[in-house]
Short mmCIF file of C-alpha atoms in Angstrom, two decimals:
data_model
loop_
_atom_site.label_atom_id
_atom_site.label_comp_id
_atom_site.label_asym_id
_atom_site.label_seq_id
_atom_site.Cartn_x
_atom_site.Cartn_y
_atom_site.Cartn_z
CA MET A 3 0.00 0.00 0.00
CA SER A 4 1.48 3.33 -1.03
CA PRO A 5 1.76 6.21 1.46
CA LEU A 6 -1.04 8.00 -0.43
CA GLN A 7 -3.33 4.94 -0.11
CA LYS A 8 -2.61 4.75 3.64
CA ILE A 9 -3.44 8.45 4.06
CA SER A 10 -6.60 8.01 1.99
CA ALA A 11 -7.61 4.98 4.08
CA LEU A 12 -6.95 6.85 7.33
CA CYS A 13 -9.00 9.85 6.16
CA SER A 14 -11.85 7.55 5.11
CA VAL A 15 -11.89 5.91 8.54
CA ALA A 16 -11.60 9.23 10.35
CA LEU A 17 -14.37 10.86 8.32
CA LEU A 18 -16.78 7.94 8.10
CA PRO A 19 -19.04 9.21 10.93
CA VAL A 20 -19.49 12.48 9.01
CA ALA A 21 -20.52 10.50 5.93
CA LEU A 22 -22.96 8.41 8.00
CA HIS A 23 -24.66 11.55 9.31
CA ALA A 24 -24.95 12.84 5.76
CA GLY A 25 -27.09 9.80 4.90
CA GLY A 26 -24.64 8.27 2.38
CA PRO A 27 -23.81 4.69 3.36
CA THR A 28 -26.04 1.81 4.43
CA SER A 29 -24.37 -0.65 6.78
CA VAL A 30 -24.24 -4.40 6.16
CA SER A 31 -24.70 -6.36 9.38
CA VAL A 32 -21.37 -7.70 10.69
CA ALA A 33 -21.81 -9.80 13.84
CA ASN A 34 -19.47 -8.93 16.71
CA PRO A 35 -17.42 -6.47 14.59
CA SER A 36 -15.18 -5.36 17.48
CA PHE A 37 -15.01 -8.73 19.26
CA GLN A 38 -16.64 -7.56 22.52
CA ALA A 39 -19.27 -10.34 22.79
CA ASP A 40 -17.20 -13.03 24.55
CA THR A 41 -15.33 -13.31 27.83
CA PHE A 42 -11.87 -14.85 27.51
CA THR A 43 -10.59 -15.30 31.07
CA VAL A 44 -7.53 -17.50 30.47
CA SER A 45 -4.55 -15.41 29.32
CA PRO A 46 -3.72 -14.45 26.63
CA GLY A 47 -7.13 -15.32 25.15
CA TYR A 48 -6.59 -18.36 22.94
CA LEU A 49 -9.71 -20.30 21.86
CA GLY A 50 -10.54 -23.26 24.14
CA GLY A 51 -8.73 -24.33 27.30
CA GLY A 52 -11.17 -22.51 29.62
CA ASN A 53 -12.05 -19.83 27.05
CA PRO A 54 -14.86 -20.00 24.47
CA ALA A 55 -14.23 -22.53 21.70
CA ALA A 56 -15.21 -19.96 19.04
CA ILE A 57 -15.51 -16.21 18.61
CA THR A 58 -19.18 -15.22 18.48
CA GLY A 59 -20.25 -14.58 14.87
CA TRP A 60 -16.93 -15.74 13.38
CA SER A 61 -15.20 -18.96 12.30
CA GLY A 62 -11.50 -19.49 12.89
CA GLY A 63 -9.02 -17.10 14.41
CA SER A 64 -6.73 -17.81 17.35
CA GLY A 65 -8.64 -15.92 20.05
CA VAL A 66 -9.58 -12.59 21.60
CA ASN A 67 -7.28 -10.50 23.78
CA GLY A 68 -8.58 -8.06 26.38
CA PRO A 69 -9.00 -7.36 30.10
CA ASP A 70 -11.24 -10.30 31.13
CA GLY A 71 -10.16 -12.13 34.31
CA SER A 72 -6.46 -12.96 34.27
CA ASN A 73 -6.26 -12.30 30.53
CA ALA A 74 -3.23 -10.01 30.20
CA TYR A 75 -3.14 -7.43 27.44
CA PHE A 76 -0.59 -8.89 25.08
CA LEU A 77 -1.72 -6.31 22.53
CA ASP A 78 -0.25 -3.59 24.81
CA ASP A 79 -3.59 -2.11 25.95
CA SER A 80 -4.12 -0.74 22.47
CA PHE A 81 -7.57 -1.22 20.99
CA VAL A 82 -9.63 0.70 18.46
CA ASP A 83 -13.24 0.06 19.49
CA GLY A 84 -13.90 -1.20 23.01
CA ASN A 85 -11.25 -3.03 25.02
CA LYS A 86 -10.75 -6.25 23.05
CA ALA A 87 -9.45 -7.35 19.67
CA ALA A 88 -9.34 -10.67 17.83
CA PHE A 89 -6.03 -12.15 16.76
CA ILE A 90 -4.59 -14.70 14.38
CA GLN A 91 -1.26 -16.11 15.51
CA GLY A 92 0.96 -17.49 12.78
CA GLY A 93 -1.05 -18.47 9.72
CA GLY A 94 -4.81 -18.79 9.69
CA SER A 95 -8.05 -17.01 8.96
CA LEU A 96 -11.14 -15.50 10.54
CA SER A 97 -14.36 -15.47 8.53
CA GLN A 98 -18.05 -14.64 8.68
CA THR A 99 -20.85 -15.07 6.14
CA LEU A 100 -22.38 -11.74 5.15
CA SER A 101 -25.77 -11.54 3.50
CA GLY A 102 -28.11 -8.91 2.13
CA LEU A 103 -25.68 -7.32 -0.30
CA THR A 104 -27.03 -6.27 -3.70
CA VAL A 105 -25.20 -7.77 -6.67
CA GLY A 106 -23.58 -5.00 -8.72
CA GLN A 107 -23.82 -2.45 -5.87
CA HIS A 108 -20.71 -0.66 -4.57
CA TYR A 109 -19.59 -1.48 -0.99
CA VAL A 110 -16.69 -0.51 1.24
CA PHE A 111 -14.85 -2.88 3.57
CA GLN A 112 -13.12 -1.22 6.54
CA GLY A 113 -11.03 -2.67 9.31
CA MET A 114 -8.15 -1.94 11.62
CA PHE A 115 -5.15 -4.25 11.76
CA ARG A 116 -1.98 -4.32 13.82
CA PRO A 117 1.00 -6.66 13.90
CA ARG A 118 2.33 -8.01 17.16
CA GLY A 119 5.31 -10.15 17.98
CA THR A 120 8.48 -11.28 16.37
CA PRO A 121 9.90 -13.20 14.72
CA GLY A 122 7.69 -13.21 11.72
CA VAL A 123 5.84 -10.53 9.81
CA PRO A 124 2.11 -11.13 9.31
CA VAL A 125 0.84 -10.68 5.76
CA LEU A 126 -2.82 -9.63 5.50
CA ASP A 127 -5.31 -10.76 2.85
CA VAL A 128 -9.05 -10.01 2.89
CA THR A 129 -11.62 -11.51 0.53
CA TYR A 130 -15.37 -11.42 0.00
CA GLY A 131 -16.03 -14.81 -1.57
CA SER A 132 -13.50 -15.01 -4.40
CA GLN A 133 -13.13 -11.22 -4.65
CA ALA A 134 -9.78 -9.97 -3.32
CA LEU A 135 -10.20 -6.83 -1.18
CA VAL A 136 -6.74 -6.59 0.43
CA THR A 137 -3.87 -8.53 -1.10
CA SER A 138 -0.53 -9.47 0.48
CA GLN A 139 -0.09 -6.47 2.78
CA SER A 140 2.92 -6.94 5.08
CA LEU A 141 2.41 -5.41 8.52
CA THR A 142 5.67 -4.49 10.24
CA PRO A 143 5.96 -5.50 13.92
CA GLY A 144 5.97 -2.50 16.22
CA SER A 145 3.76 -0.38 13.97
CA PRO A 146 0.45 1.05 15.23
CA TRP A 147 -3.06 0.10 14.11
CA GLN A 148 -3.35 0.44 10.36
CA PRO A 149 -6.70 1.29 8.74
CA PHE A 150 -7.79 -0.34 5.53
CA SER A 151 -10.74 1.03 3.56
CA VAL A 152 -11.36 -0.77 0.27
CA GLY A 153 -14.20 -0.36 -2.20
CA PHE A 154 -15.63 -3.31 -4.12
CA THR A 155 -18.63 -4.23 -6.23
CA ALA A 156 -20.62 -7.15 -4.81
CA GLY A 157 -20.45 -10.19 -7.06
CA SER A 158 -22.92 -12.08 -4.86
CA ALA A 159 -25.62 -11.27 -2.30
CA THR A 160 -24.25 -13.72 0.30
CA ASN A 161 -20.67 -14.81 0.76
CA ALA A 162 -17.87 -15.21 3.29
CA LEU A 163 -15.82 -12.22 4.39
CA THR A 164 -12.44 -13.77 5.18
CA ILE A 165 -9.50 -12.12 6.92
CA ALA A 166 -6.38 -14.21 6.47
CA SER A 167 -2.89 -13.94 7.89
CA SER A 168 0.19 -15.74 6.71
CA VAL A 169 3.76 -15.57 7.98
CA PRO A 170 6.00 -16.40 5.00
CA GLY A 171 9.18 -16.31 7.13
CA GLY A 172 7.66 -18.41 9.92
CA GLY A 173 7.44 -17.44 13.57
CA ASP A 174 4.77 -15.86 15.76
CA GLY A 175 3.66 -13.12 13.35
CA THR A 176 0.42 -12.30 15.20
CA LEU A 177 -2.20 -10.18 13.41
CA ALA A 178 -4.61 -8.18 15.64
CA ILE A 179 -8.03 -7.32 14.16
CA ASP A 180 -10.59 -4.73 15.29
CA ASN A 181 -13.54 -2.61 14.16
CA ILE A 182 -14.67 -4.48 11.04
CA SER A 183 -17.41 -2.94 8.90
CA VAL A 184 -18.94 -3.28 5.45
CA PHE A 185 -21.31 -0.68 4.06
CA GLN A 186 -23.01 0.21 0.80
CA LEU A 187 -21.88 3.45 -0.77
CA ASP A 188 -22.75 5.05 -4.07
CA VAL A 189 -19.77 5.14 -6.44
CA GLY A 190 -20.03 8.93 -6.73
CA HIS A 191 -20.07 9.50 -2.95
CA VAL A 192 -17.07 11.46 -1.65
CA ASN A 193 -16.04 11.87 2.00
CA ILE A 194 -15.21 15.51 2.78
#
């Protein structure tokens, strides 16, 4: 992602509430978009072993990190929306079936992502069905939350939104995920 794309994505995220008040976008329902629905009491929040076996509304992932019980903040107390975030450690994916999209209509996927841990650099990919939304974005350990705002035209009314992480060099390479949204937006709409 070029510096200009990152600035554009950040501005889109920062200005989205203004656009919502202006009556532009229509939200697509994303269940548990900021991963606040579950209580993960066993640190650091891996699935199972005293924690929930799954993240409400999602399939996959490694767990949810936050302040529940003895669950230490391994994401350094840094969250975007609420006080929890999902994570994928090493390679894997987190997905949810979205429905109610209109084929041929323009939508925007938004999410916040942050790398954590070394060795290994997580590489982010996001798809809606077979449509690539974010492709092979390396997230450098130590960097802050990075916003992604990507437009796409729906090829199907119902399909899986999949957030995938790979670690080509091996190692921990943990990807933190927060504040996921998908909304309909006219192609001519401009955030100001």
